[in-house]
Amino acid sequence: MSSSETSSIASLNNVMLQINRYCTIFILLFGFVGNILNILALSQRNLRSNPCGWYFLTSSIANLISIVSGLLTRLLSGWNNDLTETIDWLCKLRAFVVFSSRTIALWLIMFATIDRWLLSSANAHYRRLSTLKNARRITFIVVFIFCLMYVQMFYCYQANGRHSYESVCV
């Protein structure tokens, strides 16, 4: 490798380090506050008893879990304190929580969209499918399926000792 390539790599590594240190703080702060406000607003009885409100409430909880578990370790890695780089079970747990919670949140938003479509349908049978009982069932099924789908993280991922974002399946 030439010296210019080495200096370019060092510069890019420094940029990545600065992004992990400073940009992550803002994303974590705004994501945390935004999801907490969503949870507070959607926890009101009239919204919690609405199927669409239920989907958005549980999606906000999943997003909050994803943001805290994913970005907190990125923030710590910017200061060389990320335990997921060296502790294998923590690396696996972080990967499982981040991937499953992000996927769960997206699917719940998709089901909220489907619920709104069902409720606005001209067909009375479709409108009757939009119930809180069905929303809770679907939420349970989504959480179960995606936790089951990402359980492979516990036996595939390993902390490689340097950068947990380079974790590999073995």
Coordinates of C-alpha atoms in Angstrom, one line a residue:
M1 CA 0.0 0.0 0.0
S2 CA 1.3 3.4 -0.8
S3 CA 1.6 6.2 1.8
S4 CA -1.3 8.2 0.2
E5 CA -3.6 5.2 0.5
T6 CA -2.6 4.7 4.1
S7 CA -3.2 8.3 4.9
S8 CA -6.6 8.2 3.1
I9 CA -7.6 5.2 5.2
A10 CA -6.5 6.9 8.3
S11 CA -8.5 10.0 7.4
L12 CA -11.6 7.9 6.7
N13 CA -11.2 6.1 10.0
N14 CA -10.9 9.4 11.8
V15 CA -14.1 10.7 10.1
M16 CA -15.9 7.5 11.1
L17 CA -14.7 8.0 14.7
Q18 CA -15.9 11.6 14.8
I19 CA -19.3 10.6 13.4
N20 CA -19.6 7.9 16.0
R21 CA -18.7 10.4 18.7
Y22 CA -20.7 13.4 17.9
C23 CA -23.5 12.7 15.3
T24 CA -24.7 9.7 17.3
I25 CA -25.4 11.9 20.3
F26 CA -27.9 14.0 18.4
I27 CA -29.6 11.0 16.7
L28 CA -29.8 9.2 20.1
L29 CA -31.2 12.3 21.8
F30 CA -33.8 13.2 19.2
G31 CA -34.8 9.5 18.6
F32 CA -35.2 8.9 22.3
V33 CA -37.2 12.1 23.0
G34 CA -39.4 11.6 19.9
N35 CA -40.3 8.0 20.7
I36 CA -40.9 8.9 24.4
L37 CA -43.3 11.6 23.2
N38 CA -45.0 9.2 20.8
I39 CA -45.4 6.6 23.6
L40 CA -46.8 9.3 26.0
A41 CA -49.3 10.5 23.4
L42 CA -50.3 7.1 22.1
S43 CA -50.7 5.7 25.7
Q44 CA -53.9 7.8 26.2
R45 CA -56.9 5.5 26.6
N46 CA -58.8 6.7 23.5
L47 CA -55.7 6.1 21.3
R48 CA -54.7 2.9 23.0
S49 CA -58.1 1.4 22.4
N50 CA -57.8 2.2 18.6
P51 CA -56.2 -0.6 16.6
C52 CA -54.1 1.8 14.6
G53 CA -53.0 3.6 17.7
W54 CA -52.0 0.3 19.2
Y55 CA -49.8 -0.5 16.2
F56 CA -48.1 2.9 16.4
L57 CA -47.7 2.6 20.2
T58 CA -46.0 -0.8 20.0
S59 CA -44.0 0.4 17.0
S60 CA -42.7 3.4 19.0
I61 CA -41.7 1.0 21.8
A62 CA -39.8 -1.2 19.4
N63 CA -38.1 1.8 17.8
L64 CA -37.1 3.1 21.2
I65 CA -35.5 -0.3 22.1
S66 CA -33.7 -0.3 18.7
I67 CA -32.4 3.2 19.1
V68 CA -31.2 2.7 22.7
S69 CA -29.6 -0.7 22.1
G70 CA -28.1 0.2 18.8
L71 CA -26.9 3.8 19.1
L72 CA -25.7 3.6 22.7
T73 CA -23.1 1.0 21.7
R74 CA -22.1 3.1 18.7
L75 CA -21.7 6.1 20.9
L76 CA -19.5 4.1 23.3
S77 CA -17.4 2.7 20.4
G78 CA -16.6 6.3 19.5
W79 CA -14.9 6.6 22.9
N80 CA -13.4 3.1 22.8
N81 CA -15.7 1.8 25.5
D82 CA -17.9 -0.5 23.5
L83 CA -18.3 -3.8 25.4
T84 CA -19.9 -5.5 22.5
E85 CA -16.5 -5.5 20.8
T86 CA -15.1 -7.9 23.3
I87 CA -17.9 -9.6 25.2
D88 CA -19.4 -12.3 23.0
W89 CA -22.8 -12.7 24.6
L90 CA -23.3 -8.9 24.6
C91 CA -22.4 -8.7 20.9
K92 CA -25.0 -11.4 20.2
L93 CA -27.7 -9.9 22.4
R94 CA -27.2 -6.4 20.8
A95 CA -27.4 -7.9 17.3
F96 CA -30.6 -9.8 18.2
V97 CA -32.3 -6.8 19.9
V98 CA -31.3 -4.3 17.2
F99 CA -32.3 -6.4 14.2
S100 CA -35.5 -7.8 15.6
S101 CA -36.8 -4.5 17.1
R102 CA -36.1 -2.6 13.8
T103 CA -38.0 -5.3 11.8
I104 CA -40.8 -5.5 14.3
A105 CA -41.3 -1.7 14.2
L106 CA -41.5 -1.6 10.4
W107 CA -43.9 -4.5 10.2
L108 CA -46.2 -2.9 12.8
I109 CA -46.3 0.3 10.8
M110 CA -47.2 -1.7 7.7
F111 CA -50.1 -3.4 9.7
A112 CA -51.2 0.1 10.8
T113 CA -51.5 1.0 7.2
I114 CA -53.4 -2.1 6.4
D115 CA -55.7 -1.4 9.3
R116 CA -56.5 2.0 8.0
W117 CA -57.2 0.5 4.6
L118 CA -59.5 -2.1 6.1
L119 CA -61.4 0.6 8.1
S120 CA -61.9 2.8 5.1
S121 CA -63.1 0.0 2.9
A122 CA -66.6 0.0 1.4
N123 CA -66.9 -3.7 2.2
A124 CA -68.4 -4.1 5.7
H125 CA -66.6 -7.5 6.2
Y126 CA -63.2 -5.7 5.8
R127 CA -64.2 -3.0 8.2
R128 CA -65.1 -5.6 10.8
L129 CA -61.6 -7.0 10.7
S130 CA -60.2 -3.8 12.2
T131 CA -60.5 -4.6 15.9
L132 CA -58.2 -4.1 18.8
K133 CA -58.3 -7.9 19.5
N134 CA -57.0 -8.6 16.0
A135 CA -54.3 -5.8 16.4
R136 CA -53.0 -7.4 19.6
R137 CA -53.0 -10.8 18.0
I138 CA -51.1 -9.6 15.0
T139 CA -48.6 -7.7 17.2
F140 CA -48.0 -10.9 19.2
I141 CA -47.5 -12.9 16.0
V142 CA -45.1 -10.3 14.5
V143 CA -43.0 -10.2 17.7
F144 CA -42.9 -14.0 17.9
I145 CA -42.0 -14.5 14.2
F146 CA -39.2 -11.9 14.1
C147 CA -37.7 -12.9 17.4
L148 CA -37.7 -16.5 16.1
M149 CA -36.3 -15.3 12.8
Y150 CA -33.4 -13.5 14.4
V151 CA -32.6 -16.1 17.1
Q152 CA -29.8 -17.3 14.8
M153 CA -27.8 -14.2 16.0
F154 CA -27.1 -16.0 19.2
Y155 CA -25.1 -18.8 17.5
C156 CA -23.9 -17.0 14.4
Y157 CA -22.5 -13.6 15.6
Q158 CA -19.2 -13.3 17.4
A159 CA -17.4 -10.3 18.8
N160 CA -14.2 -9.9 16.8
G161 CA -12.3 -7.8 19.4
R162 CA -11.9 -4.7 17.2
H163 CA -15.1 -3.4 15.7
S164 CA -18.5 -5.0 16.5
Y165 CA -19.9 -3.6 13.2
E166 CA -17.7 -6.1 11.5
S167 CA -19.2 -9.0 13.4
V168 CA -19.3 -12.1 11.3
C169 CA -21.3 -15.3 11.2
V170 CA -19.1 -18.4 11.9

